[in-house]
């Protein structure tokens, strides 16, 4: 019989007093890079079906390495749920696509290109999907043995998003801060951690004051193209900070000191990689062309000229292979910089106030299905 | 019996934390490794986890986090001391049973390959077959509705009104009727007209609508040239090519989209593979329509060659290489070669008289558009 006692002796660590607690991200970057590299390759050989597993692994890594008040979170979602959600969403979307097609014909008969507004219905569906996907992710997020959950209605959310979307369109984007504040309020008020209810304290005016000049300057970025990433990074940083500052759950609140220039480096690194990889791809295509020309013993004109369809097939294959390799590399770069690094960068600025309010929360609620994620995947609106 | 580390100094002992899965309370516990794992909080009865039910949960490095299949699903035990952790893991035989193993990944790859192969087979064989079988079965009213819808679009692009010069129209109707009788198409469904636009082209829409664009008429030098092209378009109608193409394109784009999903993050691969697959399908349809046109022209005792010459005048030499794989039509020089082979001296009467031909040429009014 193995009989072992484990008795830590000594004083218990006192619960942290008033100063805010930090959020720590302890994820190993190399490990993450290996994870997404392997995932991207598997995605390639499985024609993309591996995406459900990769997305799940990425979330598991990020969640498990994020510790609030010393306790790491956990993502309990599984890839099979996403796959099933995707298949269900497909079963629902296919008849809708067909109906869309038939309705479109009726509209066209009446007036050419009149069916364009029908795209709006897909936008509505996309918003619904975003809400439901968020619900899925939250119900798979566990901290201290209690899960987050959401109520509220996806369609009610979609309706709000549509109306605000219209207003943003009519005001040329000026209403965007108020749209975000309103939608965030809806989402956070229907967000719960155990028996604590969420709230969103941010308001549109604050966001507007932080970013209005970006709105004014945005036409410049259209002219002077290299400025665009700066503007976007600036906007994103301000948006993140405003969003984090507004989050409340029960008595717990967040605040963030995210500097306005926090994302410059990230975006420029992505652009740098993108340029480098494109250059390599270009050189590869050039090299492949020369190789084909050299091997076939024809001039460039002849090789791609009339009557040489058969000779251009190896060229086509080489191009496809090169393109897939490029897509794969870009996929890895995006995930490492725009998911992992961005996540780490944001979290290191976050302070959690009054975490003691979440010290004894009772768990409740049921799991939501992954149908929303499936729709989001089918409609290509997913976040992460 | 190994009594282990009971009196480990407190400084090195990192606390073991237990969450019962009901409340978020952080409980500092002591473990007893007996027949089962006993988790005891000071002042409470122990929670017992059978070793066989214990599973590993995700955790940051340096912490062993455990769950238990027979406990509340979110109950978690966090062991921070490496030695204790290894003692516990040594006893849990089924710790990692639920994780995706190497075999699990191989299975995913295998199934995806199977799915991909079946999708490719469906795209290459199933969808064309379905399109061929289904297209003739599409009810006429639906076909006509689709035709009406596309007619509205076509007219938005190429001009609202058909050319209406009375003498020209009479000549055009005579020409179309002769071809239609030879083609054996039922009359009620077919309409034809000339649209006033300089683009040299002609096309057939679902529901039996044939449009000739003025640009083509201007380039045509004899009734036979125009007749051959019209016969080709009637071939498309006869073979239900519009409906077949619609079903085929809808089916393949859906399936290829399904196949690649978001692997590339963009639709370039989808677009490229779709164009290659669909172009080859439409090349077949074009060749079949050419065959039909040759038969009609022969039946009327005229040569199909002038039509190919007209096409050649419009497109010029098209070349080969990459373009021929992506092209939706057979190369014009190949079509010309084929129709030249089918060239026969005219045995039937001319399709239009000289006056009728002149009238047709000026159906849109005498002026240039
Ligand atoms: Zn054709």
XYZ file of C-alpha atoms and ligand atoms in Angstrom:
754
model
C 0.000 0.000 0.000
C 1.259 3.335 -0.867
C 0.426 5.730 1.795
C 1.604 9.225 1.451
C 0.780 12.362 3.241
C 1.399 15.775 1.907
C 1.176 18.457 4.478
C 2.418 21.874 3.598
C 3.331 23.580 6.821
C 3.592 27.264 7.351
C 1.475 30.314 6.907
C -1.016 30.406 4.093
C -0.436 33.152 1.566
C -2.689 36.017 2.529
C -5.276 37.031 -0.049
C -3.896 39.989 -1.917
C -4.904 43.264 -0.349
C -6.249 46.305 -2.138
C -3.706 46.831 -4.937
C -4.942 45.512 -8.262
C -3.956 42.045 -9.411
C -2.211 41.471 -12.646
C -2.912 39.156 -15.505
C 0.085 37.035 -16.419
C 0.691 35.403 -19.718
C 3.263 32.641 -19.373
C 2.943 30.973 -22.752
C 6.161 29.885 -24.401
C 6.541 31.534 -27.791
C 8.570 28.706 -29.350
C 5.981 26.197 -28.243
C 3.226 28.262 -29.806
C 5.185 28.654 -33.034
C 5.671 24.903 -33.231
C 2.000 24.372 -32.534
C 0.825 26.641 -35.351
C 3.490 25.371 -37.758
C 2.417 21.797 -37.255
C -1.207 22.893 -37.412
C -0.724 24.813 -40.656
C 0.960 21.827 -42.302
C -1.809 19.510 -41.193
C -4.310 22.049 -42.441
C -2.641 21.829 -45.822
C -2.649 18.024 -46.082
C -6.223 17.837 -44.804
C -7.442 20.492 -47.259
C -8.348 22.769 -44.366
C -10.381 20.312 -42.329
C -7.745 20.436 -39.593
C -8.719 24.050 -38.927
C -11.128 22.972 -36.198
C -8.332 21.220 -34.321
C -5.839 24.005 -34.865
C -8.203 26.712 -33.667
C -8.986 24.627 -30.594
C -5.309 24.024 -29.847
C -4.516 27.729 -30.221
C -7.277 28.667 -27.823
C -6.235 25.965 -25.338
C -2.691 27.289 -25.377
C -3.697 30.924 -24.926
C -6.298 30.256 -22.246
C -4.174 27.822 -20.208
C -1.269 30.248 -20.069
C -3.340 33.202 -18.981
C -3.397 33.478 -15.221
C -5.593 35.926 -13.328
C -4.689 36.353 -9.682
C -2.318 33.416 -9.969
C -4.861 30.945 -11.335
C -4.739 30.004 -14.991
C -7.870 29.801 -17.118
C -8.808 26.757 -19.150
C -10.485 26.259 -22.505
C -12.670 23.163 -22.453
C -14.026 23.333 -26.015
C -13.108 20.492 -28.342
C -12.545 20.362 -32.077
C -15.235 17.752 -32.654
C -17.827 20.210 -31.338
C -16.663 22.744 -33.920
C -16.788 20.142 -36.678
C -20.323 19.102 -35.722
C -21.345 22.767 -35.451
C -19.914 23.390 -38.912
C -21.788 20.444 -40.417
C -25.055 21.555 -38.807
C -24.525 25.109 -39.996
C -23.906 23.746 -43.478
C -27.146 21.775 -43.382
C -28.964 25.009 -42.543
C -27.012 27.305 -44.874
C -27.386 25.203 -48.022
C -31.190 25.565 -48.258
C -30.788 29.242 -47.388
C -28.291 29.730 -50.218
C -30.743 27.997 -52.554
C -33.673 30.115 -51.372
C -31.488 33.187 -51.725
C -30.776 32.179 -55.297
C -34.444 31.701 -56.162
C -35.557 34.926 -54.480
C -32.737 36.677 -56.307
C -34.125 35.489 -59.640
C -37.560 36.904 -58.816
C -36.024 40.263 -57.935
C -33.912 40.332 -61.082
C -36.957 39.762 -63.236
C -38.438 42.867 -61.774
C -35.343 45.081 -62.035
C -31.745 44.333 -62.994
C -29.392 43.924 -60.020
C -32.273 44.567 -57.597
C -31.264 41.575 -55.511
C -28.111 43.291 -54.261
C -29.845 44.372 -51.011
C -30.351 40.713 -50.252
C -26.712 40.715 -49.220
C -27.956 42.531 -46.156
C -29.659 39.372 -44.992
C -26.278 37.670 -44.990
C -24.866 40.493 -42.935
C -27.646 39.944 -40.399
C -26.848 36.269 -40.336
C -23.175 37.039 -39.837
C -23.931 39.199 -36.793
C -26.072 36.425 -35.357
C -23.174 34.046 -35.893
C -20.743 36.390 -34.134
C -22.966 36.520 -31.072
C -23.503 32.785 -30.940
C -19.839 32.021 -31.516
C -18.967 34.290 -28.595
C -21.442 32.377 -26.463
C -19.796 29.097 -27.408
C -16.324 30.360 -26.542
C -17.437 31.810 -23.230
C -19.167 28.647 -22.076
C -15.892 26.829 -22.750
C -13.920 29.297 -20.677
C -13.301 28.060 -17.157
C -11.533 29.837 -14.327
C -11.259 28.386 -10.834
C -13.618 25.565 -11.676
C -16.464 27.859 -12.721
C -17.407 28.666 -16.279
C -18.465 31.833 -17.993
C -21.779 31.804 -19.820
C -24.119 33.988 -21.786
C -27.825 34.512 -22.212
C -29.556 37.002 -24.477
C -30.702 36.432 -28.023
C -28.539 36.216 -31.107
C -31.292 37.698 -33.269
C -31.891 40.622 -30.905
C -28.174 41.293 -31.088
C -28.180 40.990 -34.854
C -31.078 43.443 -35.099
C -29.181 46.001 -33.009
C -26.033 45.468 -35.021
C -27.980 46.086 -38.229
C -29.561 49.326 -37.047
C -26.263 50.623 -35.735
C -24.559 49.477 -38.904
C -26.986 51.578 -40.915
C -26.304 54.589 -38.715
C -22.544 54.128 -39.058
C -22.995 53.948 -42.816
C -25.108 57.101 -42.915
C -22.668 59.058 -40.713
C -19.646 57.850 -42.716
C -18.273 56.003 -39.693
C -18.655 58.744 -37.117
C -21.220 56.731 -35.160
C -18.829 53.791 -34.835
C -17.863 54.416 -31.167
C -21.517 54.500 -30.121
C -22.224 51.370 -32.116
C -19.414 49.531 -30.392
C -20.461 50.800 -26.968
C -24.052 49.743 -27.474
C -23.207 46.296 -28.833
C -20.577 45.721 -26.139
C -23.127 46.698 -23.509
C -25.554 44.147 -24.894
C -22.908 41.433 -24.969
C -21.472 42.156 -21.522
C -24.868 42.488 -19.812
C -25.641 39.009 -21.025
C -22.275 37.689 -19.937
C -21.978 35.897 -16.627
C -19.291 34.278 -14.569
C -21.078 31.790 -12.341
C -23.663 33.935 -10.572
C -21.877 37.225 -11.299
C -23.322 39.339 -14.081
C -21.263 41.358 -16.500
C -21.608 45.008 -17.378
C -19.889 47.328 -19.798
C -18.980 50.740 -18.423
C -17.394 52.204 -21.542
C -19.326 54.823 -23.460
C -19.174 55.945 -27.034
C -18.186 59.512 -26.219
C -14.970 58.421 -24.452
C -14.017 56.257 -27.397
C -14.868 59.051 -29.783
C -12.638 61.514 -27.905
C -9.754 59.059 -28.103
C -10.011 58.380 -31.791
C -11.858 61.126 -33.674
C -8.699 62.554 -35.234
C -7.951 59.140 -36.731
C -11.311 59.334 -38.435
C -10.404 62.782 -39.785
C -6.984 61.649 -40.965
C -8.091 58.358 -42.509
C -8.408 59.846 -46.038
C -4.689 60.684 -45.858
C -3.864 57.035 -45.321
C -5.629 56.263 -48.578
C -3.263 58.609 -50.374
C -0.040 57.976 -48.457
C -0.286 54.233 -48.273
C 2.530 53.418 -45.776
C 0.679 55.413 -43.128
C -2.260 53.008 -43.121
C -0.712 50.395 -40.791
C 0.181 53.120 -38.289
C -3.355 54.425 -38.338
C -4.800 50.977 -37.986
C -2.423 50.059 -35.136
C -3.240 53.333 -33.420
C -6.963 52.708 -33.778
C -6.758 49.113 -32.593
C -4.731 50.021 -29.504
C -7.168 52.736 -28.535
C -10.108 50.413 -29.141
C -8.607 47.618 -27.014
C -7.813 49.934 -24.157
C -11.257 51.509 -24.183
C -12.849 48.065 -24.308
C -10.777 46.642 -21.439
C -11.400 49.712 -19.298
C -15.128 49.174 -19.632
C -15.328 45.536 -18.599
C -17.077 44.719 -15.304
C -18.091 41.373 -13.925
C -19.900 41.548 -10.626
C -17.693 43.761 -8.459
C -14.580 42.974 -10.500
C -13.371 45.565 -12.956
C -10.536 45.770 -15.462
C -8.317 48.605 -16.478
C -5.561 48.795 -19.047
C -2.548 51.006 -19.622
C -2.106 49.872 -23.212
C 0.037 52.544 -24.879
C -1.338 53.995 -28.104
C 1.699 52.818 -30.062
C 1.620 49.268 -28.665
C 0.855 47.545 -31.968
C 3.157 49.464 -34.343
C 5.866 46.840 -34.035
C 3.499 43.926 -34.534
C 1.907 45.270 -37.680
C 5.209 46.262 -39.199
C 6.665 42.851 -38.458
C 3.716 41.237 -40.205
C 4.155 43.563 -43.173
C 7.883 42.853 -43.200
C 7.305 39.115 -43.255
C 4.657 39.528 -45.886
C 7.034 41.482 -48.120
C 9.864 39.037 -47.547
C 7.696 35.992 -48.254
C 6.216 37.606 -51.357
C 9.718 38.391 -52.608
C 10.772 34.784 -52.034
C 7.643 33.612 -53.824
C 8.410 35.937 -56.737
C 11.985 34.667 -56.933
C 10.716 31.100 -56.796
C 8.302 31.675 -59.661
C 11.068 33.339 -61.645
C 13.420 30.420 -60.936
C 10.760 27.882 -61.831
C 10.104 29.645 -65.126
C 13.790 29.619 -65.996
C 14.019 25.957 -65.059
C 11.087 25.047 -67.294
C 12.561 27.065 -70.123
C 16.016 25.541 -69.635
C 14.718 21.971 -69.444
C 12.380 22.245 -72.406
C 15.046 23.954 -74.467
C 12.634 26.502 -75.797
C 12.629 30.237 -75.602
C 10.318 31.921 -73.113
C 8.034 32.950 -75.914
C 7.820 29.439 -77.272
C 7.334 27.797 -73.892
C 4.315 29.935 -73.103
C 3.257 30.469 -76.641
C 0.740 28.574 -78.724
C 0.628 24.814 -78.844
C 2.609 24.163 -75.696
C -0.195 23.507 -73.267
C 1.413 20.262 -72.112
C 4.692 21.981 -71.293
C 2.962 24.569 -69.141
C 1.436 21.967 -66.840
C 4.605 21.443 -64.757
C 4.780 25.215 -64.499
C 1.216 25.326 -63.243
C 1.946 22.633 -60.657
C 5.029 24.502 -59.443
C 3.018 27.692 -59.133
C 0.308 25.986 -57.096
C 2.901 24.377 -54.794
C 4.628 27.713 -54.306
C 1.370 29.461 -53.637
C 0.355 26.916 -51.016
C 3.725 27.236 -49.283
C 3.293 31.016 -49.262
C -0.207 30.722 -47.810
C 1.081 28.347 -45.167
C 3.925 30.642 -44.119
C 1.640 33.676 -43.994
C -0.813 31.684 -41.920
C 1.912 30.976 -39.347
C 3.110 34.589 -39.305
C -0.425 35.903 -38.776
C -1.139 33.525 -35.915
C 2.152 34.150 -34.128
C 2.068 37.937 -34.367
C -1.579 38.854 -34.541
C -2.913 36.247 -32.155
C -0.212 35.206 -29.708
C 1.943 38.316 -29.525
C -1.016 40.658 -29.582
C -2.675 38.640 -26.828
C 0.473 38.786 -24.686
C 0.984 42.469 -25.360
C -2.545 43.369 -24.356
C -2.608 41.172 -21.264
C 0.576 42.553 -19.781
C -1.093 45.944 -19.478
C -4.247 44.726 -17.748
C -4.996 45.325 -14.075
C -7.804 43.524 -12.290
C -9.453 45.416 -9.468
C -11.304 43.894 -6.539
C -10.758 40.293 -7.633
C -11.902 39.281 -4.125
C -15.463 39.746 -5.395
C -14.965 36.595 -7.461
C -13.513 34.559 -4.610
C -16.616 32.507 -3.924
C -18.855 32.416 -6.969
C -21.311 29.613 -7.535
C -21.186 27.976 -10.946
C -24.292 27.741 -13.102
C -25.562 27.465 -16.653
C -25.324 24.963 -19.414
C -23.024 24.600 -22.366
C -23.982 26.306 -25.593
C -23.678 24.450 -28.898
C -21.028 25.253 -31.459
C -23.633 26.033 -34.117
C -22.733 29.711 -34.014
C -19.093 28.872 -34.641
C -20.226 26.756 -37.565
C -22.167 29.646 -39.055
C -19.266 31.971 -38.449
C -16.998 29.530 -40.272
C -19.480 29.034 -43.099
C -19.972 32.764 -43.532
C -16.328 33.639 -42.926
C -16.951 36.110 -40.102
C -15.120 34.326 -37.292
C -12.865 36.083 -34.842
C -10.702 33.899 -32.671
C 5.571 0.860 1.642
C 7.164 4.130 0.851
C 6.481 6.893 3.184
C 7.417 9.864 1.178
C 8.447 13.319 2.047
C 6.014 13.807 4.873
C 8.331 16.220 6.508
C 9.403 18.215 3.496
C 10.362 21.687 4.622
C 7.548 24.157 4.223
C 9.610 26.557 2.127
C 9.868 24.165 -0.804
C 6.287 22.956 -0.579
C 4.141 24.794 -3.020
C 0.472 24.704 -2.117
C -1.913 22.247 -3.705
C -5.140 23.937 -4.721
C -8.525 22.361 -5.217
C -11.601 23.784 -6.943
C -14.670 21.679 -6.333
C -16.361 22.593 -9.609
C -19.350 24.079 -7.817
C -17.896 27.265 -6.422
C -14.892 29.313 -7.387
C -13.423 29.044 -3.889
C -9.740 28.375 -3.870
C -9.207 25.563 -1.374
C -5.781 24.667 -0.109
C -5.736 20.934 0.370
C -3.546 18.017 1.378
C -3.410 14.869 -0.661
C -3.324 11.290 0.539
C -2.240 8.770 -2.035
C -4.085 5.649 -0.928
C -6.253 3.248 -2.962
C -7.636 6.357 -4.488
C -6.559 9.964 -4.377
C -7.937 11.593 -1.259
C -8.221 15.355 -1.322
C -8.710 16.840 2.108
C -9.368 20.423 3.049
C -8.715 21.435 6.591
C -11.920 20.987 8.555
C -13.804 19.089 5.832
C -14.319 15.487 4.774
C -12.003 14.252 2.019
C -13.016 14.124 -1.633
C -12.032 10.807 -3.194
C -10.905 10.524 -6.818
C -10.298 6.993 -8.183
C -6.989 6.964 -10.076
C -8.637 5.413 -13.134
C -10.957 8.411 -13.465
C -8.282 11.079 -13.237
C -7.508 12.978 -16.430
C -5.034 15.703 -17.228
C -6.480 19.169 -17.913
C -4.745 22.049 -19.717
C -2.450 24.063 -17.504
C 0.511 26.393 -17.702
C 3.993 24.930 -17.384
C 4.935 23.982 -13.839
C 1.432 23.131 -12.715
C -0.207 19.738 -12.975
C -3.935 20.257 -13.315
C -6.225 17.286 -12.955
C -9.882 16.617 -13.567
C -11.894 13.562 -12.634
C -14.440 11.769 -14.791
C -16.561 10.812 -11.780
C -16.447 14.244 -10.120
C -18.283 17.437 -11.202
C -16.954 18.181 -14.705
C -15.209 21.390 -13.704
C -13.634 20.194 -10.455
C -9.890 20.786 -10.713
C -6.916 19.828 -8.623
C -3.750 21.858 -9.146
C -0.464 20.421 -7.963
C 2.445 22.807 -8.088
C 5.118 20.646 -6.495
C 7.024 18.654 -9.102
C 7.748 15.681 -6.866
C 4.181 15.314 -5.671
C 2.979 15.752 -9.233
C 5.165 12.927 -10.483
C 3.974 10.715 -7.621
C 0.372 11.305 -8.587
C 0.887 10.886 -12.328
C 2.695 7.600 -11.710
C -0.519 6.218 -10.245
C -2.941 7.511 -12.869
C -2.774 5.081 -15.750
C -5.378 6.765 -17.944
C -4.190 10.317 -17.461
C -3.834 11.224 -21.148
C -6.382 8.879 -22.631
C -8.655 11.688 -23.801
C -5.982 13.741 -25.613
C -5.650 13.709 -29.373
C -2.891 11.191 -29.968
C -0.660 10.687 -32.977
C -3.138 8.066 -34.137
C -5.964 10.522 -33.671
C -4.205 13.026 -35.934
C -3.555 10.303 -38.501
C -7.243 9.503 -38.399
C -8.165 13.143 -39.016
C -5.754 13.275 -41.951
C -7.125 9.998 -43.315
C -10.731 11.068 -43.119
C -9.979 14.468 -44.643
C -8.156 12.802 -47.526
C -11.130 10.503 -48.043
C -13.504 13.462 -47.905
C -11.325 15.429 -50.330
C -11.065 12.536 -52.775
C -14.812 12.013 -52.697
C -15.436 15.732 -53.220
C -13.013 15.773 -56.157
C -14.751 12.734 -57.636
C -18.128 14.393 -57.203
C -16.820 17.565 -58.866
C -15.288 15.680 -61.790
C -17.984 13.051 -62.369
C -21.007 13.538 -60.125
C -21.790 17.188 -60.782
C -21.518 16.992 -64.606
C -23.728 13.908 -64.557
C -26.259 15.604 -62.284
C -26.184 18.709 -64.469
C -26.739 16.670 -67.642
C -29.616 14.715 -66.112
C -31.276 17.545 -64.210
C -31.071 20.344 -66.790
C -33.731 18.883 -69.154
C -35.958 18.238 -66.120
C -36.007 21.866 -64.963
C -39.626 22.983 -65.528
C -40.036 25.404 -68.421
C -41.584 28.179 -66.256
C -38.547 28.218 -63.948
C -36.179 28.225 -66.882
C -38.088 31.102 -68.405
C -37.975 33.045 -65.130
C -34.223 32.658 -64.947
C -34.107 33.740 -68.574
C -36.237 36.816 -67.829
C -33.972 37.722 -64.936
C -30.830 37.468 -67.044
C -32.510 39.341 -69.903
C -33.091 42.305 -67.588
C -29.414 42.256 -66.644
C -28.278 41.910 -70.241
C -30.419 44.840 -71.289
C -29.081 46.921 -68.400
C -25.590 46.318 -69.750
C -26.117 46.394 -73.530
C -28.978 48.820 -73.979
C -32.654 48.769 -73.140
C -34.280 48.489 -76.551
C -34.009 45.953 -79.307
C -33.308 47.235 -82.811
C -36.694 47.591 -84.480
C -36.200 48.542 -88.154
C -39.142 46.783 -89.843
C -37.411 45.382 -92.939
C -34.341 44.362 -90.965
C -36.480 42.649 -88.365
C -38.370 40.709 -91.029
C -35.069 39.500 -92.462
C -33.749 38.576 -89.029
C -36.916 36.612 -88.195
C -36.726 34.798 -91.513
C -33.131 33.781 -90.827
C -33.841 32.687 -87.259
C -36.932 30.732 -88.303
C -35.079 28.807 -90.986
C -32.384 27.853 -88.495
C -34.924 26.996 -85.816
C -36.874 24.689 -88.102
C -33.695 22.922 -89.071
C -32.727 22.677 -85.405
C -36.090 21.233 -84.408
C -36.646 23.609 -81.485
C -40.269 24.126 -80.452
C -41.475 27.549 -81.477
C -43.329 28.872 -78.456
C -40.237 29.181 -76.335
C -37.876 30.979 -78.662
C -37.296 34.710 -79.066
C -34.435 36.515 -80.764
C -33.343 40.100 -81.159
C -30.488 42.447 -81.994
C -29.147 44.723 -79.263
C -27.584 48.086 -80.199
C -24.066 47.783 -78.814
C -20.693 47.782 -80.573
C -19.541 44.656 -78.725
C -19.163 41.846 -81.306
C -20.876 38.890 -79.633
C -23.997 36.732 -79.508
C -25.480 34.624 -76.756
C -28.347 32.403 -75.759
C -30.190 32.780 -72.456
C -32.258 30.200 -70.596
C -35.830 29.912 -71.811
C -34.842 30.260 -75.466
C -33.713 33.877 -75.829
C -31.046 34.507 -78.433
C -29.367 37.895 -78.655
C -27.081 39.136 -81.400
C -25.118 42.257 -80.567
C -24.878 44.917 -83.269
C -21.071 44.742 -83.254
C -21.212 41.176 -84.568
C -23.669 42.144 -87.274
C -21.336 44.938 -88.411
C -18.407 42.519 -88.711
C -20.432 39.871 -90.582
C -19.955 39.911 -94.371
C -22.528 37.342 -95.462
C -25.716 35.711 -94.136
C -23.873 32.398 -93.758
C -21.383 33.918 -91.323
C -24.151 35.152 -89.054
C -26.220 31.997 -89.536
C -23.381 29.763 -88.355
C -23.028 31.752 -85.157
C -26.781 31.721 -84.587
C -26.823 27.964 -85.173
C -24.106 27.615 -82.547
C -26.261 29.543 -80.051
C -29.277 27.384 -80.925
C -27.042 24.420 -80.142
C -26.610 25.805 -76.635
C -30.394 26.040 -76.300
C -30.929 22.562 -77.697
C -28.432 21.103 -75.202
C -29.822 23.081 -72.213
C -26.314 24.471 -71.733
C -27.497 27.408 -69.629
C -29.232 25.302 -67.057
C -26.457 22.728 -67.137
C -23.884 25.450 -66.597
C -25.905 26.975 -63.782
C -26.267 23.675 -61.933
C -22.678 22.788 -62.677
C -21.200 26.106 -61.574
C -23.336 26.275 -58.455
C -22.417 22.723 -57.511
C -18.686 22.984 -58.154
C -18.195 26.336 -56.478
C -20.022 25.085 -53.416
C -18.048 21.845 -53.265
C -14.661 23.395 -53.977
C -15.355 26.057 -51.358
C -16.195 23.275 -48.938
C -13.021 21.424 -49.836
C -10.583 24.251 -49.262
C -12.405 26.073 -46.519
C -10.142 28.780 -45.196
C -6.849 26.960 -45.601
C -5.353 29.728 -47.664
C -7.106 32.568 -45.965
C -8.160 33.755 -49.386
C -10.092 32.401 -52.277
C -7.263 32.417 -54.834
C -6.941 28.637 -54.896
C -10.692 28.226 -55.007
C -10.927 30.688 -57.845
C -8.088 29.085 -59.799
C -9.257 25.514 -59.459
C -12.817 26.537 -60.225
C -11.792 28.309 -63.397
C -9.780 25.330 -64.623
C -12.534 22.819 -63.886
C -15.342 24.968 -65.212
C -13.452 26.077 -68.300
C -12.919 22.494 -69.365
C -16.621 21.836 -68.867
C -17.647 24.828 -70.912
C -15.082 23.960 -73.616
C -16.911 20.655 -74.012
C -20.243 22.450 -74.260
C -18.819 24.845 -76.878
C -17.446 21.984 -78.942
C -20.842 20.265 -78.795
C -22.567 23.494 -79.871
C -20.113 23.744 -82.794
C -20.969 20.191 -83.802
C -24.630 21.115 -83.721
C -24.001 24.226 -85.815
C -22.142 22.158 -88.415
C -25.081 19.740 -88.650
C -27.632 22.547 -89.043
C -25.621 24.313 -91.717
C -25.179 21.078 -93.607
C -28.901 20.352 -93.290
C -29.597 23.753 -94.843
C -27.091 23.026 -97.569
C -24.689 25.760 -96.452
C -21.094 25.691 -95.264
C -20.190 26.223 -91.594
C -16.815 27.666 -92.544
C -17.836 31.347 -92.917
C -18.956 31.496 -89.269
C -15.529 30.347 -88.105
C -13.931 32.936 -90.377
C -16.071 35.612 -88.752
C -14.947 34.424 -85.290
C -11.354 34.467 -86.421
C -11.726 38.012 -87.700
C -13.009 39.066 -84.288
C -10.627 37.261 -81.938
C -7.532 36.809 -84.092
C -5.100 34.033 -83.276
C -5.541 33.140 -79.626
C -2.381 31.240 -78.814
C -1.930 28.327 -76.464
C 0.114 27.583 -73.394
C -1.424 28.548 -70.085
C -4.331 30.373 -71.665
C -5.687 27.226 -73.313
C -6.162 25.495 -69.948
C -8.056 28.451 -68.553
C -9.993 29.359 -71.667
C -13.735 28.776 -71.674
C -13.885 28.402 -75.444
C -11.946 26.155 -77.781
C -9.230 28.176 -79.510
C -10.576 30.042 -82.502
C -7.852 28.644 -84.787
C -8.870 25.113 -83.773
C -12.517 25.884 -84.494
C -11.585 27.398 -87.839
C -9.580 24.293 -88.701
C -12.489 22.064 -87.766
C -15.090 24.024 -89.730
C -12.773 24.252 -92.738
C -12.681 20.461 -92.719
C -16.492 20.481 -92.815
C -16.542 23.010 -95.639
C -18.791 21.949 -98.532
C -19.936 23.846 -101.609
C -23.431 25.256 -101.006
C -26.181 22.891 -102.147
C -29.179 24.737 -100.741
C -30.632 28.164 -101.566
C -29.082 31.242 -99.924
C -30.535 31.891 -96.477
C -31.291 35.533 -97.237
C -31.578 37.547 -100.429
C -29.201 40.448 -100.978
C -31.913 43.001 -100.140
C -32.812 41.148 -96.972
C -29.159 41.015 -95.934
C -28.747 44.755 -96.513
C -31.917 45.411 -94.504
C -30.666 43.224 -91.681
C -27.306 45.011 -91.614
C -29.122 48.292 -90.964
C -31.642 46.933 -88.449
C -30.424 49.388 -85.805
C -30.673 52.361 -88.137
C -28.047 53.360 -90.624
C -25.834 55.364 -88.294
C -23.034 53.970 -86.220
C -23.792 53.658 -82.531
Zn -20.943 29.180 -77.327
